[in-house]
């Protein structure tokens, strides 16, 4: 199911650029929650911290080991959600998840996903969707935890 | 390798003639994961379902008798193939994992392993030979201890005498590592274990498919393996055990076929192997596995092993010509099976496998169900190429060529 042209669609320049030059990589303080997610099939791992400030995602910092797709997607996540209100960040997450799980039939909205549209080709590779979603799911988990501890406080 | 004609062998495996996307011929280098099946095996299973299908043991009609006979014939063939003293020593399970879980469970239930006792395994085990022992030792209050692995990927036996002691009740060890490819000196470990009265379980999942095995002279107490890695079908595995030992152990699962009699108060249990085979067994799979061992015997396991050895030596040499490629495991083809795990500088294994796949080269990437072994070598994952009786030198060349392409793809863009 994967000849050379599909592989090129998977490994877009943008993805390889993010992979080589990750945005926002490394773990930073302050943060309200930290999570560790793994992809049990291939062993990709991410430790991810979220810092919220008055309803805005003011930092997402992470330490990730894994393939180019999982690393690049963490970098794009950082670009897309940092500085956004939590609701907007979650809307972006929904759009990215819909694209990944859309089996190639979802048309990505560049205004929402920016560099994230480069991941459209990933949707054709079921085994790689989990790689692309790893850090996004970690972000969702960490943010939900941060929100609920804030409510408790 | 005069008598071994790999091209003739390949004709028995129609799947090897497939071409994949982009018109690339399939280069299947994932046989340690599962092997392909020759026509002879598939046809035996087809014939069974189309002409002799019935349930075993409990059906009183003619087809039932035929099916029972076919099922038990599979057991006889497997027993012969591994040199078992009696056919009743062959217990059918659904795979090697179930066979290993079976031993670990019943040894605990029998009280063979209890509080203060020790079980010894190795750092190079497949998760199927780790987790059941973790569960057993947690359940019983016993301690799990580990053989290390040397930098060369060999089993570290320096502390054999301090690791395997009077406290040891079970040693469970892989014969051939599915990740490193190492063939372990199991005889030495068996000798030491028996000196201190411990039982020995051998995970033969990668050994039985590629080297001649004679369980009677091996000296182990149990050997587990799995049908699908030895040109047989999925859904069937084997636990071989010494008969007197099997006969002394309690049942594993309860149900039909494993009883002698059942009353509302209690049940008594059938003799081995049926004691350990609750419910409708893998009938057609036994027929298929019987055909598989017939196939392997016709080729001759010495020839299969020699081919594996030669192709592994060729692959080790060719692969290590590639700059930036590091073999994780023994680097020369000595006491080594046909699985080669490697890393490639600056390209993640998942990406390597993807690029190879785009060239029709099928390999495995990840931790290969051997996370402790990966941890031992400080890698999170590897790419693994594995070979079998149908692998050719031309396929190794295609692998090396595709690896170089991968390096250019990620380095040159
Ligand atoms: C060494 C080893 N042990 C156990 C297993 C488990 O085999 P199965 O998945 O058929 O239970 C495998 C195969 O993956 C293996 O390579």
Coordinates of C-alpha atoms and ligand atoms in Angstrom, one line a residue:
Chain A
X1 CA 0.0 0.0 0.0
X2 CA 3.0 2.3 0.0
X3 CA 5.0 3.1 -3.1
X4 CA 7.5 5.9 -3.5
X5 CA 4.9 8.6 -4.1
X6 CA 2.9 7.7 -1.0
X7 CA 6.0 7.7 1.1
X8 CA 6.9 11.1 -0.2
X9 CA 3.4 12.2 0.8
X10 CA 4.1 10.8 4.3
X11 CA 7.5 12.4 4.7
X12 CA 6.7 16.0 3.6
X13 CA 9.5 18.5 3.7
X14 CA 7.7 20.3 6.5
X15 CA 7.7 17.1 8.6
X16 CA 11.3 16.4 8.1
X17 CA 12.2 20.0 8.9
X18 CA 10.3 19.9 12.2
X19 CA 11.9 16.5 12.9
X20 CA 15.4 18.0 12.5
X21 CA 14.6 21.2 14.3
X22 CA 12.0 20.6 16.9
X23 CA 10.1 23.6 18.3
X24 CA 9.8 23.9 22.0
X25 CA 11.5 20.6 22.8
X26 CA 12.8 20.1 26.4
X27 CA 11.0 20.1 29.8
X28 CA 10.5 23.4 31.4
X29 CA 9.1 25.0 34.6
X30 CA 6.5 26.1 35.6
X31 CA 3.9 23.5 34.9
X32 CA 0.6 22.3 36.4
X33 CA 0.7 18.8 35.1
X34 CA 3.0 16.3 33.6
X35 CA 2.1 13.1 31.8
X36 CA 4.0 10.2 30.2
X37 CA 2.5 8.5 27.2
X38 CA 3.8 5.5 25.2
X39 CA 2.9 3.9 22.0
X40 CA 3.0 0.2 23.0
X41 CA 3.4 -1.1 19.5
X42 CA 6.7 0.7 18.7
X43 CA 7.8 2.0 22.0
X44 CA 7.6 5.7 21.1
X45 CA 7.5 7.8 24.3
X46 CA 6.7 11.3 25.3
X47 CA 6.9 13.1 28.6
X48 CA 4.9 16.3 28.3
X49 CA 4.2 19.3 30.6
X50 CA 1.4 21.9 30.3
X51 CA 1.5 25.3 31.9
X52 CA -1.8 27.2 31.9
X53 CA -2.2 30.8 32.7
X54 CA -5.7 32.4 33.0
X55 CA -7.3 30.1 30.5
X56 CA -4.4 30.2 28.1
X57 CA -1.9 27.5 27.2
X58 CA 1.2 29.4 28.1
X59 CA 3.6 26.5 27.6
X60 CA 3.8 23.0 26.3
X61 CA 7.2 21.4 27.0
X62 CA 8.2 17.9 26.2
X63 CA 10.8 15.3 26.0
X64 CA 10.1 12.8 23.2
X65 CA 11.8 9.7 21.8
X66 CA 10.5 8.2 18.7
X67 CA 10.2 8.3 15.0
X68 CA 10.2 11.3 12.7
X69 CA 6.4 11.4 12.6
X70 CA 5.9 11.4 16.3
X71 CA 8.7 13.9 16.9
X72 CA 7.6 16.3 14.2
X73 CA 4.0 16.2 15.4
X74 CA 5.1 17.2 18.9
X75 CA 6.9 20.2 17.4
X76 CA 3.8 21.2 15.4
X77 CA 1.7 20.8 18.5
X78 CA 3.9 23.2 20.3
X79 CA 3.6 25.7 17.4
X80 CA -0.2 25.4 17.2
X81 CA -1.4 25.5 20.8
X82 CA 1.1 27.6 22.8
X83 CA -0.4 31.1 23.4
X84 CA -3.9 30.0 22.5
X85 CA -6.9 29.9 24.8
X86 CA -7.5 26.3 26.0
X87 CA -10.8 26.1 24.1
X88 CA -9.1 27.1 20.8
X89 CA -6.3 24.7 21.5
X90 CA -8.8 21.9 22.0
X91 CA -10.6 22.9 18.8
X92 CA -7.2 22.6 16.9
X93 CA -6.7 19.2 18.6
X94 CA -10.1 18.0 17.4
X95 CA -9.3 19.2 13.8
X96 CA -5.9 17.4 13.9
X97 CA -7.4 14.2 15.3
X98 CA -10.2 14.3 12.6
X99 CA -7.6 14.7 9.9
X100 CA -5.5 11.8 11.3
X101 CA -8.5 9.4 11.7
X102 CA -10.1 10.5 8.4
X103 CA -8.5 7.7 6.3
X104 CA -7.4 10.4 3.8
X105 CA -10.9 11.6 3.2
X106 CA -10.8 14.7 5.4
X107 CA -9.8 18.0 3.7
X108 CA -7.5 19.8 6.1
X109 CA -8.1 23.5 6.9
X110 CA -4.8 25.3 6.6
X111 CA -6.1 28.3 8.6
X112 CA -6.6 26.0 11.6
X113 CA -3.8 23.5 11.2
X114 CA -1.0 25.5 9.5
X115 CA 2.0 23.2 9.3
X116 CA -0.2 20.4 10.6
X117 CA -1.7 19.9 7.1
X118 CA 1.6 18.3 6.2
X119 CA 0.4 15.3 8.2
X120 CA -2.5 14.6 5.8
X121 CA -0.4 11.8 4.2
X122 CA -0.1 10.0 7.5
X123 CA -3.8 9.2 7.5
X124 CA -3.1 6.8 4.7
X125 CA -0.8 4.7 6.9
X126 CA -2.9 3.2 9.8
X127 CA 0.3 2.1 11.6
X128 CA 1.6 5.6 11.7
X129 CA -1.6 7.4 12.9
X130 CA -0.7 6.6 16.5
X131 CA 2.7 8.1 16.1
X132 CA 1.3 11.4 14.9
X133 CA -1.3 11.5 17.7
X134 CA 1.0 10.5 20.6
X135 CA 1.9 14.0 21.8
X136 CA -1.5 15.4 21.0
X137 CA -3.2 12.8 23.2
X138 CA -0.6 13.5 25.9
X139 CA -1.4 17.2 25.6
X140 CA -5.1 16.5 25.9
X141 CA -4.5 14.4 29.0
X142 CA -2.2 16.9 30.7
X143 CA -4.4 19.8 30.0
X144 CA -7.5 18.1 31.3
X145 CA -5.6 17.2 34.5
X146 CA -4.4 20.7 34.9
X147 CA -7.9 22.1 34.5
X148 CA -9.4 19.7 37.0
X149 CA -6.7 20.5 39.6
X150 CA -7.4 24.2 39.1
X151 CA -11.1 23.6 39.7
X152 CA -10.3 21.7 42.8
X153 CA -8.1 24.5 44.1
Chain B
X1 CA 25.0 -26.2 0.8
X2 CA 25.1 -28.5 -2.2
X3 CA 21.8 -30.4 -1.6
X4 CA 19.8 -27.4 -0.7
X5 CA 17.9 -25.8 -3.6
X6 CA 16.4 -22.6 -2.3
X7 CA 14.7 -21.7 -5.6
X8 CA 12.9 -25.0 -5.6
X9 CA 11.8 -24.4 -2.0
X10 CA 10.5 -21.0 -2.9
X11 CA 8.1 -22.6 -5.5
X12 CA 6.2 -24.1 -2.6
X13 CA 5.4 -20.6 -1.2
X14 CA 3.2 -18.8 -3.7
X15 CA 3.1 -15.6 -1.5
X16 CA 6.8 -15.1 -2.3
X17 CA 5.9 -14.4 -5.9
X18 CA 3.8 -11.4 -5.0
X19 CA 4.6 -7.9 -6.1
X20 CA 3.7 -5.0 -3.9
X21 CA 2.8 -1.3 -4.6
X22 CA 5.2 0.3 -7.0
X23 CA 5.8 -3.1 -8.7
X24 CA 8.4 -4.1 -6.1
X25 CA 8.7 -7.8 -5.6
X26 CA 8.0 -8.9 -2.0
X27 CA 11.2 -9.3 0.0
X28 CA 10.0 -10.9 3.2
X29 CA 12.5 -10.6 6.0
X30 CA 10.2 -11.0 8.9
X31 CA 10.1 -14.7 9.5
X32 CA 11.1 -14.5 13.1
X33 CA 7.7 -12.8 13.5
X34 CA 5.9 -15.4 11.5
X35 CA 7.0 -17.6 8.7
X36 CA 5.1 -18.2 5.5
X37 CA 3.3 -21.4 4.8
X38 CA 4.0 -23.8 1.9
X39 CA 1.3 -25.1 -0.3
X40 CA 1.6 -28.5 1.3
X41 CA 0.5 -27.1 4.7
X42 CA -2.4 -25.0 3.4
X43 CA -3.7 -27.9 1.3
X44 CA -3.6 -30.3 4.2
X45 CA -5.7 -27.9 6.3
X46 CA -8.1 -27.4 3.3
X47 CA -8.5 -31.1 2.8
X48 CA -9.2 -31.6 6.5
X49 CA -11.9 -29.0 6.6
X50 CA -13.4 -30.0 3.2
X51 CA -13.4 -33.8 3.8
X52 CA -12.9 -34.8 7.5
X53 CA -14.3 -32.0 9.6
X54 CA -15.9 -32.9 12.9
X55 CA -15.2 -32.4 16.6
X56 CA -12.7 -34.7 18.2
X57 CA -13.1 -37.3 21.0
X58 CA -16.8 -36.6 21.7
X59 CA -18.2 -37.3 18.3
X60 CA -19.3 -40.9 17.9
X61 CA -19.8 -40.9 14.1
X62 CA -17.3 -41.8 11.3
X63 CA -16.3 -38.2 10.6
X64 CA -15.6 -37.8 14.3
X65 CA -13.3 -40.8 14.2
X66 CA -11.5 -39.4 11.2
X67 CA -11.1 -36.0 12.8
X68 CA -9.9 -37.5 16.1
X69 CA -7.4 -39.6 14.2
X70 CA -6.1 -36.7 12.2
X71 CA -5.8 -34.5 15.3
X72 CA -3.8 -37.2 17.2
X73 CA -1.7 -37.9 14.1
X74 CA -0.5 -34.3 14.2
X75 CA 0.6 -34.9 17.8
X76 CA 2.5 -38.1 16.8
X77 CA 4.3 -36.2 14.0
X78 CA 5.3 -33.4 16.2
X79 CA 6.5 -35.8 18.9
X80 CA 8.6 -37.6 16.3
X81 CA 10.0 -34.3 14.9
X82 CA 11.3 -33.2 18.3
X83 CA 12.4 -36.6 19.5
X84 CA 9.9 -36.9 22.3
X85 CA 10.0 -40.2 24.2
X86 CA 6.2 -40.5 24.1
X87 CA 3.6 -38.8 22.0
X88 CA 1.7 -38.0 25.3
X89 CA 4.4 -35.6 26.1
X90 CA 3.2 -33.2 23.5
X91 CA 0.5 -30.8 24.8
X92 CA -1.2 -28.5 22.3
X93 CA -1.8 -24.9 23.2
X94 CA -2.8 -21.9 21.1
X95 CA 0.8 -20.6 20.9
X96 CA 4.1 -20.4 22.7
X97 CA 2.9 -17.7 25.1
X98 CA 0.1 -20.0 26.3
X99 CA 2.5 -22.9 26.7
X100 CA 4.8 -20.8 28.9
X101 CA 1.9 -19.4 30.9
X102 CA 0.7 -23.0 31.4
X103 CA 4.0 -24.1 32.9
X104 CA 4.3 -21.1 35.1
X105 CA 0.7 -21.4 36.3
X106 CA 0.7 -25.1 37.2
X107 CA 4.1 -25.0 38.8
X108 CA 2.7 -22.4 41.2
X109 CA -0.5 -24.3 41.8
X110 CA 1.5 -27.4 42.5
X111 CA 3.5 -25.6 45.1
X112 CA 6.8 -26.2 43.2
X113 CA 7.5 -22.5 43.5
X114 CA 6.6 -20.8 46.7
X115 CA 7.7 -18.0 49.1
X116 CA 11.4 -17.6 49.4
X117 CA 12.1 -19.6 46.2
X118 CA 13.8 -18.3 43.2
X119 CA 13.1 -18.4 39.5
X120 CA 15.8 -17.4 37.0
X121 CA 15.3 -16.0 33.5
X122 CA 17.5 -13.9 31.3
X123 CA 17.6 -10.3 30.0
X124 CA 17.2 -11.5 26.4
X125 CA 13.8 -13.1 26.9
X126 CA 10.7 -12.4 24.8
X127 CA 8.0 -10.8 27.0
X128 CA 6.2 -14.2 26.8
X129 CA 9.0 -15.7 28.9
X130 CA 9.1 -12.8 31.3
X131 CA 5.6 -11.8 32.2
X132 CA 4.3 -15.3 33.2
X133 CA 7.3 -15.6 35.7
X134 CA 6.7 -12.1 37.0
X135 CA 3.1 -13.1 37.6
X136 CA 4.1 -16.4 39.3
X137 CA 6.7 -14.9 41.6
X138 CA 4.4 -12.0 42.6
X139 CA 1.6 -14.5 43.3
X140 CA 3.8 -16.8 45.4
X141 CA 6.2 -14.5 47.1
X142 CA 9.1 -16.0 45.2
X143 CA 12.0 -13.9 43.7
X144 CA 12.7 -13.4 40.0
X145 CA 16.4 -13.3 39.1
X146 CA 18.1 -12.6 35.8
X147 CA 21.0 -13.7 33.7
X148 CA 22.7 -10.7 32.1
X149 CA 23.8 -10.3 28.5
X150 CA 27.4 -9.4 27.5
X151 CA 28.3 -6.5 25.3
X152 CA 28.6 -9.0 22.4
X153 CA 25.0 -10.1 22.9
X154 CA 25.9 -13.4 24.5
X155 CA 24.3 -14.9 27.6
X156 CA 26.5 -13.9 30.6
X157 CA 27.2 -17.1 32.5
X158 CA 30.0 -15.8 34.7
X159 CA 27.6 -15.9 37.7
X160 CA 25.9 -19.1 36.7
X161 CA 26.8 -20.8 40.0
X162 CA 25.8 -17.9 42.2
X163 CA 22.6 -17.2 40.3
X164 CA 21.4 -20.8 40.0
X165 CA 21.5 -22.2 43.6
X166 CA 19.7 -24.4 46.0
X167 CA 17.0 -21.7 46.2
X168 CA 16.3 -21.9 42.5
X169 CA 13.2 -23.9 41.6
X170 CA 12.9 -23.0 37.9
X171 CA 15.2 -21.7 35.2
X172 CA 13.4 -20.5 32.1
X173 CA 15.6 -19.6 29.1
X174 CA 15.3 -18.9 25.5
X175 CA 17.3 -21.2 23.2
X176 CA 17.6 -18.6 20.4
X177 CA 17.0 -14.9 21.0
X178 CA 14.3 -13.4 18.8
X179 CA 16.0 -10.0 19.0
X180 CA 19.8 -10.6 19.3
X181 CA 19.8 -13.8 17.3
X182 CA 22.1 -15.4 19.9
X183 CA 22.0 -19.2 20.2
X184 CA 22.4 -19.9 23.9
X185 CA 24.5 -22.8 25.4
X186 CA 21.4 -24.2 27.0
X187 CA 23.1 -27.5 27.9
X188 CA 25.4 -25.8 30.4
X189 CA 22.5 -24.1 32.1
X190 CA 20.5 -27.3 32.2
X191 CA 23.4 -29.1 33.8
X192 CA 23.8 -26.5 36.5
X193 CA 20.1 -26.3 37.2
X194 CA 19.7 -30.0 37.6
X195 CA 22.7 -30.1 39.9
X196 CA 20.7 -27.9 42.3
X197 CA 17.4 -29.7 41.6
X198 CA 15.7 -26.9 39.6
X199 CA 13.4 -27.5 36.7
X200 CA 14.4 -26.1 33.3
X201 CA 11.9 -24.6 30.8
X202 CA 13.3 -23.8 27.3
X203 CA 11.6 -21.3 25.1
X204 CA 12.2 -22.9 21.8
X205 CA 10.0 -20.5 19.7
X206 CA 13.0 -19.5 17.5
X207 CA 15.0 -22.7 17.9
X208 CA 12.6 -25.4 16.8
X209 CA 12.0 -23.7 13.4
X210 CA 15.7 -23.5 12.5
X211 CA 17.9 -26.0 14.3
X212 CA 17.5 -29.8 14.7
X213 CA 16.0 -30.5 18.1
X214 CA 16.0 -33.7 20.1
X215 CA 14.2 -33.1 23.4
X216 CA 15.1 -36.5 24.8
X217 CA 18.9 -35.8 24.7
X218 CA 18.5 -32.1 25.5
X219 CA 17.8 -32.8 29.1
X220 CA 15.3 -29.9 29.7
X221 CA 12.1 -30.5 31.6
X222 CA 9.8 -28.4 29.3
X223 CA 10.2 -26.9 25.9
X224 CA 7.7 -24.4 24.5
X225 CA 7.3 -23.4 20.8
X226 CA 4.8 -22.1 18.3
X227 CA 3.5 -23.5 15.0
X228 CA 3.3 -20.3 13.0
X229 CA 7.0 -19.7 13.0
X230 CA 7.8 -23.1 11.6
X231 CA 5.8 -23.0 8.4
X232 CA 2.8 -24.2 10.3
X233 CA -0.6 -22.4 10.9
X234 CA -1.4 -19.8 13.6
X235 CA -3.5 -21.0 16.5
X236 CA -1.4 -23.8 17.7
X237 CA 1.6 -24.0 20.0
X238 CA 3.3 -26.8 21.8
X239 CA 4.4 -27.5 25.3
X240 CA 6.6 -30.6 25.5
X241 CA 7.1 -31.9 29.0
X242 CA 8.7 -35.0 30.6
X243 CA 5.8 -37.4 31.0
X244 CA 6.3 -38.1 34.7
X245 CA 6.4 -34.4 35.4
X246 CA 3.3 -33.6 33.4
X247 CA 1.5 -36.5 35.2
X248 CA 2.3 -35.0 38.6
X249 CA 1.0 -31.5 37.8
X250 CA -2.5 -30.1 38.3
X251 CA -4.6 -29.0 35.3
X252 CA -4.4 -25.5 33.8
X253 CA -7.8 -24.6 32.4
X254 CA -11.0 -26.5 33.3
X255 CA -13.6 -27.7 30.8
X256 CA -14.5 -30.4 28.4
X257 CA -12.0 -33.1 27.3
X258 CA -9.6 -32.5 30.3
X259 CA -11.6 -34.6 32.8
X260 CA -11.8 -38.2 33.9
X261 CA -15.1 -37.7 35.6
X262 CA -17.2 -34.8 36.9
X263 CA -19.7 -34.9 39.7
X264 CA -21.2 -31.9 41.4
X265 CA -18.8 -32.3 44.3
X266 CA -15.6 -32.7 42.4
X267 CA -13.8 -33.7 39.2
X268 CA -10.9 -35.9 38.5
X269 CA -8.7 -35.2 35.6
X270 CA -7.5 -37.0 32.5
X271 CA -3.9 -38.1 32.0
X272 CA -1.6 -35.9 30.0
X273 CA -1.7 -34.5 27.4
X274 CA -5.5 -34.1 27.6
X275 CA -5.4 -32.8 31.2
X276 CA -4.0 -29.6 29.8
X277 CA -6.2 -29.3 26.8
X278 CA -9.6 -28.0 28.0
X279 CA -12.2 -27.5 25.3
X280 CA -12.2 -28.1 21.6
X281 CA -8.5 -28.2 20.6
X282 CA -6.9 -26.7 17.5
X283 CA -7.9 -29.6 15.3
X284 CA -7.2 -28.4 11.8
X285 CA -4.1 -26.6 13.1
X286 CA -2.8 -30.0 14.4
X287 CA -3.2 -31.3 10.9
X288 CA -1.4 -28.3 9.5
X289 CA 1.4 -28.5 12.0
X290 CA 1.8 -32.2 11.2
X291 CA 2.1 -31.2 7.5
X292 CA 4.6 -28.5 8.5
X293 CA 6.9 -30.9 10.3
X294 CA 6.6 -33.3 7.4
X295 CA 7.7 -30.5 5.2
X296 CA 10.7 -29.6 7.4
X297 CA 11.7 -33.2 7.8
X298 CA 11.7 -33.7 4.0
X299 CA 14.0 -30.7 3.6
X300 CA 16.1 -32.0 6.5
X301 CA 16.6 -29.8 9.6
X302 CA 20.4 -30.0 9.1
X303 CA 20.0 -28.5 5.7
X304 CA 17.6 -25.8 7.0
X305 CA 20.1 -25.0 9.8
X306 CA 23.0 -24.8 7.3
X307 CA 21.0 -22.5 5.0
X308 CA 20.1 -20.3 7.9
X309 CA 23.7 -20.1 9.0
X310 CA 25.0 -19.3 5.5
X311 CA 22.4 -16.6 4.8
X312 CA 23.0 -15.1 8.2
X313 CA 26.7 -15.0 7.6
X314 CA 26.1 -13.3 4.2
X315 CA 23.7 -10.8 5.7
X316 CA 26.0 -9.9 8.6
X317 CA 28.8 -9.2 6.2
X318 CA 26.8 -7.2 3.7
X319 CA 24.9 -5.2 6.3
X320 CA 28.0 -4.2 8.1
X321 CA 29.5 -2.7 4.9
X322 CA 26.9 0.1 5.4
X323 CA 28.4 3.1 7.3
X324 CA 26.2 4.1 10.2
X325 CA 24.7 0.7 10.6
X326 CA 25.2 -1.0 14.0
X327 CA 24.2 -4.6 14.6
X328 CA 22.8 -5.1 18.1
X329 CA 23.7 -8.7 18.9
X330 CA 26.6 -11.0 17.9
X331 CA 28.4 -9.7 14.8
X332 CA 29.7 -12.9 13.5
X333 CA 27.7 -15.9 12.4
X334 CA 28.9 -18.2 15.2
X335 CA 26.2 -19.7 17.5
X336 CA 23.8 -17.3 15.9
X337 CA 20.3 -17.6 14.4
X338 CA 18.8 -15.8 11.5
X339 CA 17.5 -12.6 13.2
X340 CA 19.6 -9.4 12.9
X341 CA 18.5 -6.4 14.8
X342 CA 20.2 -3.1 13.9
X343 CA 20.2 0.6 14.3
X344 CA 20.9 3.2 11.6
X345 CA 22.5 6.5 12.7
X346 CA 20.0 9.4 12.7
X347 CA 17.0 7.4 11.3
X348 CA 14.5 5.9 13.7
X349 CA 13.6 2.2 13.2
X350 CA 10.0 3.1 12.4
X351 CA 11.1 5.3 9.6
X352 CA 13.6 2.7 8.4
X353 CA 10.9 0.1 8.2
X354 CA 8.6 2.5 6.4
X355 CA 11.1 3.3 3.7
X356 CA 12.1 -0.4 3.3
X357 CA 8.4 -1.3 2.9
X358 CA 8.1 1.3 0.1
X359 CA 10.7 -0.9 -1.7
X360 CA 8.8 -4.1 -0.9
X361 CA 11.2 -5.1 1.9
X362 CA 9.2 -6.3 4.9
X363 CA 11.0 -6.1 8.2
X364 CA 10.0 -5.4 11.8
X365 CA 10.6 -2.2 13.8
X366 CA 10.1 -1.7 17.5
X367 CA 11.1 -3.5 20.6
X368 CA 10.2 -7.0 19.3
X369 CA 8.6 -7.9 22.6
X370 CA 12.0 -7.8 24.2
X371 CA 12.1 -4.4 26.0
X372 CA 14.7 -5.5 28.7
X373 CA 17.1 -6.6 26.0
X374 CA 16.7 -3.2 24.2
X375 CA 17.3 -1.5 27.5
X376 CA 20.4 -3.5 28.0
X377 CA 21.9 -2.0 24.8
X378 CA 20.6 1.4 25.5
X379 CA 18.3 1.6 22.6
X380 CA 14.6 2.2 22.6
X381 CA 13.9 0.2 19.5
X382 CA 15.6 -1.5 16.5
X383 CA 14.9 -2.6 13.0
X384 CA 15.0 -6.4 12.6
X385 CA 15.6 -8.4 9.5
X386 CA 15.0 -12.1 9.9
X387 CA 15.6 -15.0 7.5
X388 CA 14.3 -18.5 6.9
X389 CA 14.5 -21.5 4.7
X390 CA 13.3 -19.5 1.6
X391 CA 15.5 -16.5 2.0
X392 CA 18.0 -15.8 -0.8
X393 CA 21.2 -13.8 -1.1
X394 CA 19.4 -11.6 -3.7
X395 CA 16.9 -10.6 -1.0
X396 CA 19.8 -9.6 1.3
X397 CA 21.2 -7.5 -1.5
X398 CA 17.8 -5.9 -1.9
X399 CA 17.7 -5.2 1.8
X400 CA 21.1 -3.5 1.8
X401 CA 20.2 -1.5 -1.3
X402 CA 17.0 -0.3 0.4
X403 CA 18.9 0.6 3.6
X404 CA 21.2 2.8 1.5
X405 CA 18.2 4.4 -0.1
X406 CA 16.8 5.1 3.3
X407 CA 20.0 6.8 4.4
X408 CA 19.9 9.0 1.3
X409 CA 16.3 9.8 1.8
X410 CA 16.7 11.1 5.3
X411 CA 20.2 12.4 5.0
X412 CA 20.0 14.0 1.5
X413 CA 16.8 16.0 1.8
Ligands
LIG1 C1 11.5 -16.2 21.6 C2 10.0 -16.1 21.5 N1 9.3 -16.6 22.5 C3 7.9 -16.5 22.5 C4 7.3 -16.0 21.4 C5 5.8 -16.0 21.4 O1 5.2 -16.7 20.4 P1 3.6 -16.6 20.2 O2 3.3 -15.2 19.9 O3 3.3 -17.5 19.1 O4 3.0 -17.0 21.5 C6 8.0 -15.5 20.3 C7 7.4 -15.0 19.1 O5 7.0 -13.8 19.0 C8 9.4 -15.6 20.4 O6 10.2 -15.1 19.4

